[in-house]
CSV table of C-alpha atoms and ligand atoms in Angstrom, one decimal:
chain,number,residue,atom,x,y,z
A,181,MET,CA,25.0,4.7,2.2
A,182,ARG,CA,23.1,3.2,-0.7
A,183,ILE,CA,20.7,0.3,-0.8
A,184,LEU,CA,18.9,-1.6,-3.6
A,185,GLY,CA,15.3,-2.4,-2.8
A,186,ILE,CA,13.3,-5.2,-4.4
A,187,GLU,CA,9.5,-5.6,-4.2
A,188,THR,CA,7.7,-8.7,-5.5
A,189,SER,CA,5.0,-9.4,-3.0
A,190,CYS,CA,2.0,-9.3,-5.4
A,191,ASP,CA,1.6,-8.2,-9.0
A,192,GLU,CA,4.2,-5.5,-9.4
A,193,THR,CA,7.9,-5.9,-9.8
A,194,GLY,CA,9.6,-2.9,-8.2
A,195,VAL,CA,13.3,-2.1,-7.9
A,196,ALA,CA,14.9,1.1,-6.6
A,197,ILE,CA,18.1,2.5,-5.3
A,198,TYR,CA,18.0,4.8,-2.2
A,199,ASP,CA,20.9,6.9,-0.9
A,200,ASP,CA,20.5,8.1,2.7
A,201,GLU,CA,22.0,11.5,1.8
A,202,LYS,CA,20.8,12.1,-1.8
A,203,GLY,CA,17.5,10.3,-1.6
A,204,LEU,CA,16.1,8.2,-4.4
A,205,LEU,CA,18.6,7.6,-7.2
A,206,ALA,CA,16.5,5.3,-9.4
A,207,HIS,CA,13.2,3.4,-9.4
A,208,GLU,CA,11.8,0.9,-11.9
A,209,LEU,CA,8.4,-0.6,-11.9
A,210,TYR,CA,6.8,-3.3,-14.0
A,211,SER,CA,3.1,-3.9,-13.5
A,212,GLN,CA,1.6,-7.3,-14.3
A,213,VAL,CA,-1.9,-5.9,-14.6
A,214,LYS,CA,-2.3,-7.0,-18.3
A,215,LEU,CA,-1.1,-10.5,-17.4
A,216,HIS,CA,-3.9,-11.0,-14.8
A,217,ALA,CA,-6.7,-8.9,-16.4
A,218,ASP,CA,-8.2,-11.9,-18.3
A,219,TYR,CA,-8.6,-13.8,-15.1
A,220,GLY,CA,-10.2,-10.8,-13.2
A,221,GLY,CA,-7.6,-11.1,-10.4
A,222,VAL,CA,-4.0,-12.0,-9.6
A,223,VAL,CA,-3.1,-15.6,-10.5
A,224,PRO,CA,-0.3,-16.3,-7.9
A,225,GLU,CA,1.7,-18.8,-10.1
A,226,LEU,CA,1.7,-16.5,-13.1
A,227,ALA,CA,2.8,-13.6,-10.8
A,228,SER,CA,5.8,-15.6,-9.4
A,229,ARG,CA,6.9,-16.7,-12.9
A,230,ASP,CA,6.7,-13.1,-14.2
A,231,HIS,CA,8.7,-11.8,-11.2
A,232,VAL,CA,11.4,-14.3,-12.1
A,233,LYS,CA,11.6,-12.8,-15.6
A,234,LYS,CA,11.5,-9.2,-14.7
A,235,THR,CA,13.5,-8.7,-11.5
A,236,ILE,CA,17.1,-9.0,-12.7
A,237,PRO,CA,16.5,-6.8,-15.8
A,238,LEU,CA,15.0,-4.1,-13.6
A,239,VAL,CA,18.0,-4.3,-11.2
A,240,LYS,CA,20.3,-3.8,-14.1
A,241,GLN,CA,18.2,-0.9,-15.3
A,242,ALA,CA,18.1,0.8,-11.9
A,243,LEU,CA,21.9,0.5,-11.6
A,244,ALA,CA,22.3,1.9,-15.1
A,245,ASP,CA,19.9,4.8,-14.4
A,246,ALA,CA,21.7,5.7,-11.2
A,247,GLY,CA,25.1,5.4,-13.0
A,248,LEU,CA,26.2,2.9,-10.3
A,249,THR,CA,27.8,-0.6,-10.1
A,250,PRO,CA,27.1,-3.2,-7.4
A,251,SER,CA,30.3,-2.1,-5.6
A,252,ASP,CA,28.7,1.3,-4.9
A,253,LEU,CA,25.9,-0.4,-2.8
A,254,ASP,CA,25.9,-1.1,0.9
A,255,GLY,CA,23.0,-3.5,1.1
A,256,VAL,CA,20.1,-5.3,-0.6
A,257,ALA,CA,16.6,-5.0,0.7
A,258,TYR,CA,13.7,-7.2,-0.4
A,259,THR,CA,10.1,-7.6,0.7
A,260,ALA,CA,9.9,-10.7,2.9
A,261,GLY,CA,6.1,-10.4,3.6
A,262,PRO,CA,3.2,-10.2,3.9
A,263,GLY,CA,2.1,-11.2,0.4
A,264,LEU,CA,1.8,-14.1,-2.0
A,265,VAL,CA,4.3,-16.8,-0.8
A,266,GLY,CA,5.6,-17.7,-4.3
A,267,ALA,CA,6.0,-14.1,-5.4
A,268,LEU,CA,7.7,-13.2,-2.1
A,269,LEU,CA,10.1,-16.1,-2.5
A,270,VAL,CA,11.3,-14.8,-5.9
A,271,GLY,CA,12.3,-11.4,-4.4
A,272,ALA,CA,13.8,-13.1,-1.3
A,273,THR,CA,15.8,-15.5,-3.4
A,274,ILE,CA,17.1,-12.9,-5.8
A,275,GLY,CA,17.7,-10.3,-3.1
A,276,ARG,CA,19.7,-12.7,-0.9
A,277,SER,CA,21.6,-14.2,-3.8
A,278,LEU,CA,22.7,-10.8,-5.1
A,279,ALA,CA,23.7,-9.8,-1.5
A,280,TYR,CA,25.7,-13.0,-1.2
A,281,ALA,CA,27.4,-12.6,-4.6
A,282,TRP,CA,28.2,-8.9,-4.0
A,283,ASN,CA,29.2,-9.5,-0.4
A,284,LEU,CA,26.6,-7.2,1.0
A,285,PRO,CA,24.2,-7.4,3.9
A,286,ALA,CA,20.6,-8.5,3.0
A,287,VAL,CA,17.7,-6.9,4.7
A,288,ALA,CA,14.2,-8.4,5.0
A,289,VAL,CA,11.5,-5.7,4.7
A,290,HIS,CA,7.9,-5.8,5.9
A,291,HIS,CA,5.7,-4.7,3.0
A,292,MET,CA,3.3,-2.7,5.1
A,293,GLU,CA,6.1,-0.9,6.9
A,294,GLY,CA,7.2,0.0,3.3
A,295,HIS,CA,3.8,1.5,2.6
A,296,LEU,CA,3.7,3.2,6.0
A,297,LEU,CA,7.1,4.9,5.4
A,298,ALA,CA,6.5,5.8,1.7
A,299,PRO,CA,5.5,9.4,2.5
A,300,MET,CA,9.1,9.8,3.9
A,301,LEU,CA,10.2,9.9,0.3
A,302,GLU,CA,8.4,13.2,-0.3
A,303,GLU,CA,9.6,16.7,0.1
A,304,ASN,CA,7.5,17.4,3.3
A,305,PRO,CA,7.8,14.2,5.2
A,306,PRO,CA,5.7,13.7,8.4
A,307,GLU,CA,7.4,13.8,11.7
A,308,PHE,CA,6.6,11.2,14.4
A,309,PRO,CA,4.3,10.5,16.0
A,310,PHE,CA,1.3,10.1,13.6
A,311,VAL,CA,-1.7,8.0,12.9
A,312,ALA,CA,-1.3,5.9,9.7
A,313,LEU,CA,-4.3,4.7,7.7
A,314,LEU,CA,-2.9,1.9,5.5
A,315,VAL,CA,-5.4,1.1,2.7
A,316,SER,CA,-4.1,-1.4,0.2
A,317,GLY,CA,-5.5,-4.3,-1.8
A,318,GLY,CA,-4.7,-6.8,0.9
A,319,HIS,CA,-4.8,-4.8,4.1
A,320,THR,CA,-6.8,-2.1,5.8
A,321,MET,CA,-5.2,-1.0,9.1
A,322,MET,CA,-5.2,2.0,11.5
A,323,VAL,CA,-1.9,2.2,13.2
A,324,GLU,CA,-0.5,4.4,16.0
A,325,VAL,CA,3.0,5.2,14.9
A,326,LYS,CA,5.5,6.6,17.5
A,327,GLY,CA,8.6,5.9,15.5
A,328,ILE,CA,10.0,3.3,13.1
A,329,GLY,CA,8.9,-0.1,14.4
A,330,GLU,CA,6.9,1.5,17.2
A,331,TYR,CA,3.5,0.4,15.9
A,332,ARG,CA,0.2,-0.2,17.7
A,333,ILE,CA,-2.7,-1.5,15.6
A,334,LEU,CA,-5.8,0.5,16.5
A,335,GLY,CA,-8.1,-1.3,14.1
A,336,GLU,CA,-8.1,-3.4,11.0
A,337,SER,CA,-10.5,-5.0,8.5
A,338,ILE,CA,-12.3,-8.1,9.7
A,339,ASP,CA,-13.1,-9.1,6.1
A,340,ASP,CA,-12.3,-7.4,2.8
A,341,ALA,CA,-9.6,-4.8,2.6
A,342,ALA,CA,-10.7,-1.4,1.2
A,343,GLY,CA,-8.9,-2.0,-2.1
A,344,GLU,CA,-10.4,-5.4,-2.3
A,345,ALA,CA,-13.9,-4.0,-1.8
A,346,PHE,CA,-13.2,-1.4,-4.6
A,347,ASP,CA,-11.9,-4.2,-6.9
A,348,LYS,CA,-14.8,-6.6,-6.2
A,349,THR,CA,-17.5,-3.9,-6.6
A,350,ALA,CA,-15.8,-2.8,-9.8
A,351,LYS,CA,-15.9,-6.3,-11.1
A,352,LEU,CA,-19.7,-6.5,-10.3
A,353,MET,CA,-20.1,-3.4,-12.4
A,354,GLY,CA,-18.2,-4.9,-15.3
A,355,LEU,CA,-15.0,-3.0,-15.0
A,356,ASP,CA,-11.6,-4.5,-15.7
A,357,TYR,CA,-9.1,-5.6,-13.0
A,358,PRO,CA,-7.9,-3.9,-10.9
A,359,GLY,CA,-11.1,-1.9,-10.8
A,360,GLY,CA,-10.4,0.5,-8.0
A,361,PRO,CA,-9.0,3.4,-10.1
A,362,LEU,CA,-11.6,2.7,-12.8
A,363,LEU,CA,-14.5,2.7,-10.3
A,364,SER,CA,-13.2,5.9,-8.9
A,365,ARG,CA,-13.1,7.5,-12.4
A,366,LEU,CA,-16.7,6.3,-13.0
A,367,ALA,CA,-17.7,7.8,-9.7
A,368,ASP,CA,-16.6,11.2,-10.9
A,369,GLN,CA,-19.5,11.2,-13.4
A,370,GLY,CA,-22.0,10.2,-10.7
A,371,THR,CA,-24.7,12.3,-9.0
A,372,PRO,CA,-24.0,12.4,-5.3
A,373,GLY,CA,-27.1,11.6,-3.2
A,374,ARG,CA,-29.1,9.5,-5.6
A,375,PHE,CA,-28.1,6.3,-3.7
A,376,THR,CA,-27.0,6.0,-0.1
A,377,PHE,CA,-24.8,3.1,1.0
A,378,PRO,CA,-24.3,2.1,4.7
A,379,ARG,CA,-21.2,3.2,6.7
A,380,PRO,CA,-20.2,-0.2,8.1
A,381,MET,CA,-19.2,-0.5,11.8
A,382,THR,CA,-19.5,3.2,12.4
A,383,ASP,CA,-22.4,2.8,14.8
A,384,ARG,CA,-20.3,1.0,17.4
A,385,PRO,CA,-17.0,2.1,19.1
A,386,GLY,CA,-13.6,1.0,17.8
A,387,MET,CA,-11.6,1.3,14.7
A,388,ASP,CA,-12.1,-2.0,13.0
A,389,PHE,CA,-13.5,-2.1,9.5
A,390,SER,CA,-15.8,-4.3,7.5
A,391,PHE,CA,-16.2,-3.7,3.8
A,392,SER,CA,-17.6,-7.0,2.4
A,393,GLY,CA,-21.2,-5.8,3.1
A,394,LEU,CA,-20.8,-2.9,0.8
A,395,LYS,CA,-20.1,-5.2,-2.1
A,396,THR,CA,-23.4,-7.1,-1.4
A,397,PHE,CA,-25.2,-3.7,-1.1
A,398,ALA,CA,-23.8,-2.7,-4.5
A,399,ALA,CA,-24.8,-6.0,-6.1
A,400,ASN,CA,-28.4,-5.5,-4.8
A,401,THR,CA,-28.5,-1.9,-5.9
A,402,ILE,CA,-27.3,-2.9,-9.4
A,403,ARG,CA,-30.0,-5.6,-9.6
A,404,ALA,CA,-32.8,-3.3,-8.5
A,405,ASN,CA,-32.0,-0.5,-11.0
A,406,ASP,CA,-31.7,0.1,-14.7
A,407,ASP,CA,-28.4,-0.7,-16.2
A,408,ASP,CA,-27.7,2.6,-17.9
A,409,ASP,CA,-24.4,4.5,-17.8
A,410,GLN,CA,-25.7,7.3,-15.4
A,411,THR,CA,-27.0,4.7,-12.9
A,412,ARG,CA,-23.7,2.9,-12.9
A,413,ALA,CA,-21.9,6.1,-12.3
A,414,ASP,CA,-24.3,7.0,-9.5
A,415,ILE,CA,-23.8,3.7,-7.8
A,416,ALA,CA,-20.0,4.0,-8.1
A,417,CYS,CA,-20.3,7.5,-6.6
A,418,ALA,CA,-22.4,6.2,-3.6
A,419,PHE,CA,-20.0,3.3,-3.0
A,420,GLN,CA,-16.9,5.4,-3.1
A,421,GLU,CA,-18.5,8.0,-0.7
A,422,ALA,CA,-19.4,5.2,1.8
A,423,VAL,CA,-15.9,3.8,1.8
A,424,VAL,CA,-14.3,7.3,2.1
A,425,ASP,CA,-16.7,8.5,4.8
A,426,THR,CA,-16.2,5.3,6.8
A,427,LEU,CA,-12.4,5.6,6.6
A,428,ALA,CA,-12.7,9.3,7.6
A,429,ILE,CA,-14.9,8.5,10.6
A,430,LYS,CA,-12.3,6.0,11.9
A,431,CYS,CA,-9.4,8.3,11.3
A,432,LYS,CA,-11.2,11.0,13.4
A,433,ARG,CA,-11.5,8.4,16.2
A,434,ALA,CA,-7.9,7.4,15.9
A,435,LEU,CA,-6.7,11.0,16.1
A,436,LYS,CA,-9.0,11.6,19.1
A,437,GLU,CA,-7.7,8.5,20.9
A,438,THR,CA,-4.0,9.2,20.3
A,439,GLY,CA,-4.2,13.0,20.5
A,440,PHE,CA,-2.0,13.2,17.4
A,441,LYS,CA,-2.3,15.9,14.8
A,442,ARG,CA,-0.7,14.2,11.9
A,443,LEU,CA,-2.3,11.6,9.7
A,444,VAL,CA,-0.6,9.5,7.1
A,445,ILE,CA,-2.4,7.6,4.4
A,446,ALA,CA,-0.6,5.0,2.3
A,447,GLY,CA,-1.3,1.9,0.2
A,448,GLY,CA,-3.0,1.7,-3.2
A,449,VAL,CA,-6.3,3.3,-2.1
A,450,SER,CA,-4.5,6.4,-0.8
A,451,ALA,CA,-4.2,7.3,-4.5
A,452,ASN,CA,-7.9,7.9,-4.4
A,453,LYS,CA,-8.6,11.7,-5.0
A,454,HIS,CA,-11.9,11.7,-3.2
A,455,LEU,CA,-10.3,10.1,-0.1
A,456,ARG,CA,-7.4,12.6,-0.1
A,457,ALA,CA,-9.8,15.5,-0.4
A,458,GLU,CA,-12.0,14.3,2.4
A,459,LEU,CA,-9.1,13.6,4.8
A,460,ALA,CA,-7.5,17.0,3.9
A,461,LYS,CA,-10.9,18.6,4.9
A,462,LEU,CA,-10.9,16.6,8.2
A,463,MET,CA,-7.4,17.5,9.1
A,464,GLU,CA,-8.1,21.2,8.4
A,465,SER,CA,-11.1,21.1,10.7
A,466,LEU,CA,-8.9,19.5,13.4
A,467,GLY,CA,-6.0,21.9,12.9
A,468,GLY,CA,-3.7,19.0,11.7
A,469,GLU,CA,-2.1,17.9,8.5
A,470,VAL,CA,-2.5,14.9,6.2
A,471,PHE,CA,0.5,13.3,4.4
A,472,TYR,CA,0.6,10.8,1.6
A,473,PRO,CA,3.0,9.5,-1.0
A,474,ARG,CA,3.1,10.7,-4.6
A,475,THR,CA,0.5,8.7,-6.6
A,476,GLU,CA,3.0,6.2,-8.1
A,477,PHE,CA,4.3,5.3,-4.6
A,478,CYS,CA,0.8,4.7,-3.2
A,479,THR,CA,0.6,1.3,-5.0
A,480,ASP,CA,3.4,-1.3,-4.7
A,481,ASN,CA,6.9,-0.1,-5.6
A,482,GLY,CA,10.6,-0.7,-4.9
A,483,ALA,CA,11.3,2.8,-3.6
A,484,MET,CA,9.4,2.3,-0.3
A,485,ILE,CA,11.2,-1.1,0.2
A,486,ALA,CA,14.6,0.6,-0.4
A,487,TYR,CA,13.7,3.4,2.0
A,488,ALA,CA,12.4,1.0,4.8
A,489,GLY,CA,15.4,-1.3,4.1
A,490,MET,CA,17.8,1.6,4.6
A,491,GLN,CA,16.3,2.4,8.1
A,492,ARG,CA,16.7,-1.3,9.0
A,493,LEU,CA,20.2,-1.5,7.6
A,494,LYS,CA,21.3,1.6,9.5
A,495,ASN,CA,19.9,-0.1,12.6
A,496,GLN,CA,22.1,-3.1,11.7
A,497,GLU,CA,19.1,-5.4,11.4
A,498,ILE,CA,20.7,-8.0,9.2
A,499,MET,CA,18.6,-11.1,9.4
A,500,ASP,CA,20.2,-14.6,9.3
A,501,LEU,CA,21.1,-16.1,6.0
A,502,GLY,CA,18.5,-18.4,4.4
A,503,VAL,CA,15.6,-17.5,2.2
A,504,LYS,CA,12.5,-17.0,4.2
A,505,ALA,CA,9.2,-15.3,3.3
A,506,HIS,CA,6.4,-14.6,5.7
A,507,PRO,CA,3.1,-14.6,3.8
A,508,ARG,CA,1.5,-13.5,7.1
A,509,TRP,CA,3.5,-11.1,9.2
A,510,PRO,CA,1.8,-8.9,11.8
A,511,ILE,CA,3.3,-5.3,11.6
A,512,ASP,CA,3.2,-4.9,15.4
A,513,THR,CA,5.8,-7.6,15.9
A,514,LEU,CA,8.5,-5.3,14.3
A,515,LYS,CA,11.2,-3.9,16.7
A,516,PRO,CA,11.8,-0.2,17.4
A,517,LEU,CA,15.1,1.2,16.2
A,518,ARG,CA,17.9,1.0,18.7
B,57,LIG,O1,-0.9,-1.2,-2.2
B,57,LIG,P1,-1.3,-1.9,-3.4
B,57,LIG,O2,-0.6,-1.6,-4.7
B,57,LIG,O3,-1.3,-3.5,-3.3
B,57,LIG,C1,-1.3,-4.2,-2.1
B,57,LIG,O4,-0.4,-4.2,-1.3
B,57,LIG,O5,-2.4,-4.8,-1.9
B,57,LIG,O6,-2.9,-1.6,-3.6
B,57,LIG,C2,-3.6,-2.0,-4.7
B,57,LIG,C3,-5.1,-1.6,-4.5
B,57,LIG,C4,-6.0,-2.2,-5.5
B,57,LIG,O7,-7.1,-2.9,-4.8
B,57,LIG,C5,-6.5,-1.0,-6.3
B,57,LIG,O8,-7.8,-1.2,-6.8
B,57,LIG,C6,-6.5,0.1,-5.2
B,57,LIG,O9,-5.3,-0.2,-4.5
B,57,LIG,N1,-6.4,1.4,-5.8
B,57,LIG,C7,-7.5,2.3,-5.8
B,57,LIG,C8,-7.0,3.4,-6.5
B,57,LIG,N2,-5.8,3.2,-7.0
B,57,LIG,C9,-5.4,1.9,-6.6
B,57,LIG,N3,-8.6,2.2,-5.1
B,57,LIG,C10,-9.4,3.3,-5.2
B,57,LIG,N4,-9.1,4.4,-5.9
B,57,LIG,C11,-8.0,4.5,-6.5
B,57,LIG,N5,-7.7,5.7,-7.2
B,58,LIG,ZN1,1.1,-3.1,-1.2
């Protein structure tokens, strides 16, 4: 079986074709980063309009790359939420229209389930059960995963998501949008230990997160110190260390509570090298293993939507006709596979 996947929930247009026997046959990605850079963040209306322009050409490109025609497909999957409502509606409208025109089933995919399952596209995919740390620009979540759709949220951010904290702190430091990867690169030049940031919410039990205080701490540290390159790098280093350490402490708690030995990290921030290294160290000390997607599938992409859509299609989860998007959609309301 083959499925087309369409992702348009935020500022990336992603299209991919996944075959349940041969794996990924094609994947196309267009990032709107340049479009939003001048505004220092995603402008929802511009994002929607750009998805309208880019989605169909990327669908054509994916089919051409895979050497397929629409008659070779068995379904069309699209991100139905969570995300920006206008951006979601573009993918939902195009996805459902193509499915209707090609006489195929349409599958509504949960964006965070897409992230959560992205490591399944790699050569050494994790087996169930596992703990998943989802760290993206919009969400930070610790999830107990027993199977597809068998999700229990162990903790989540009560304010800024981890990626959002990276981006906001990067902006304070004068870095371009999205600042997460740039801040991380700057941190590589920093001297560990010159500044120490707090580890929010680690002094009480539980697995919820709060990252907005770190941004304020960064603002105060910047104000209280000289604005030279080394100081900026040292602040970036301390900020990154605090985020990574906090995430690692909560992962350790989640693994202890569940008794699981496998940890999955996914979402944009899982591309962070320092985070990967720290979690690899943690899992080694616990005799377990950490799994993550290849870097290009950490951030938003069509491949993860095609993969998640295939699982739902095989489970015959064909939702009713009608274009619907769910800007807010709790992941623990998804159903287990039959
Ligand atoms: O998953 P994603 O593409 O979008 C959402 O679904 O939100 O995640 C994007 C986020 C941005 O906040 C970006 O700054 C962050 O992931 N990010 C990083 C890195 N690469 C991407 N944050 C820290 N270090 C990185 N290397
Ligand atoms: Zn995402």
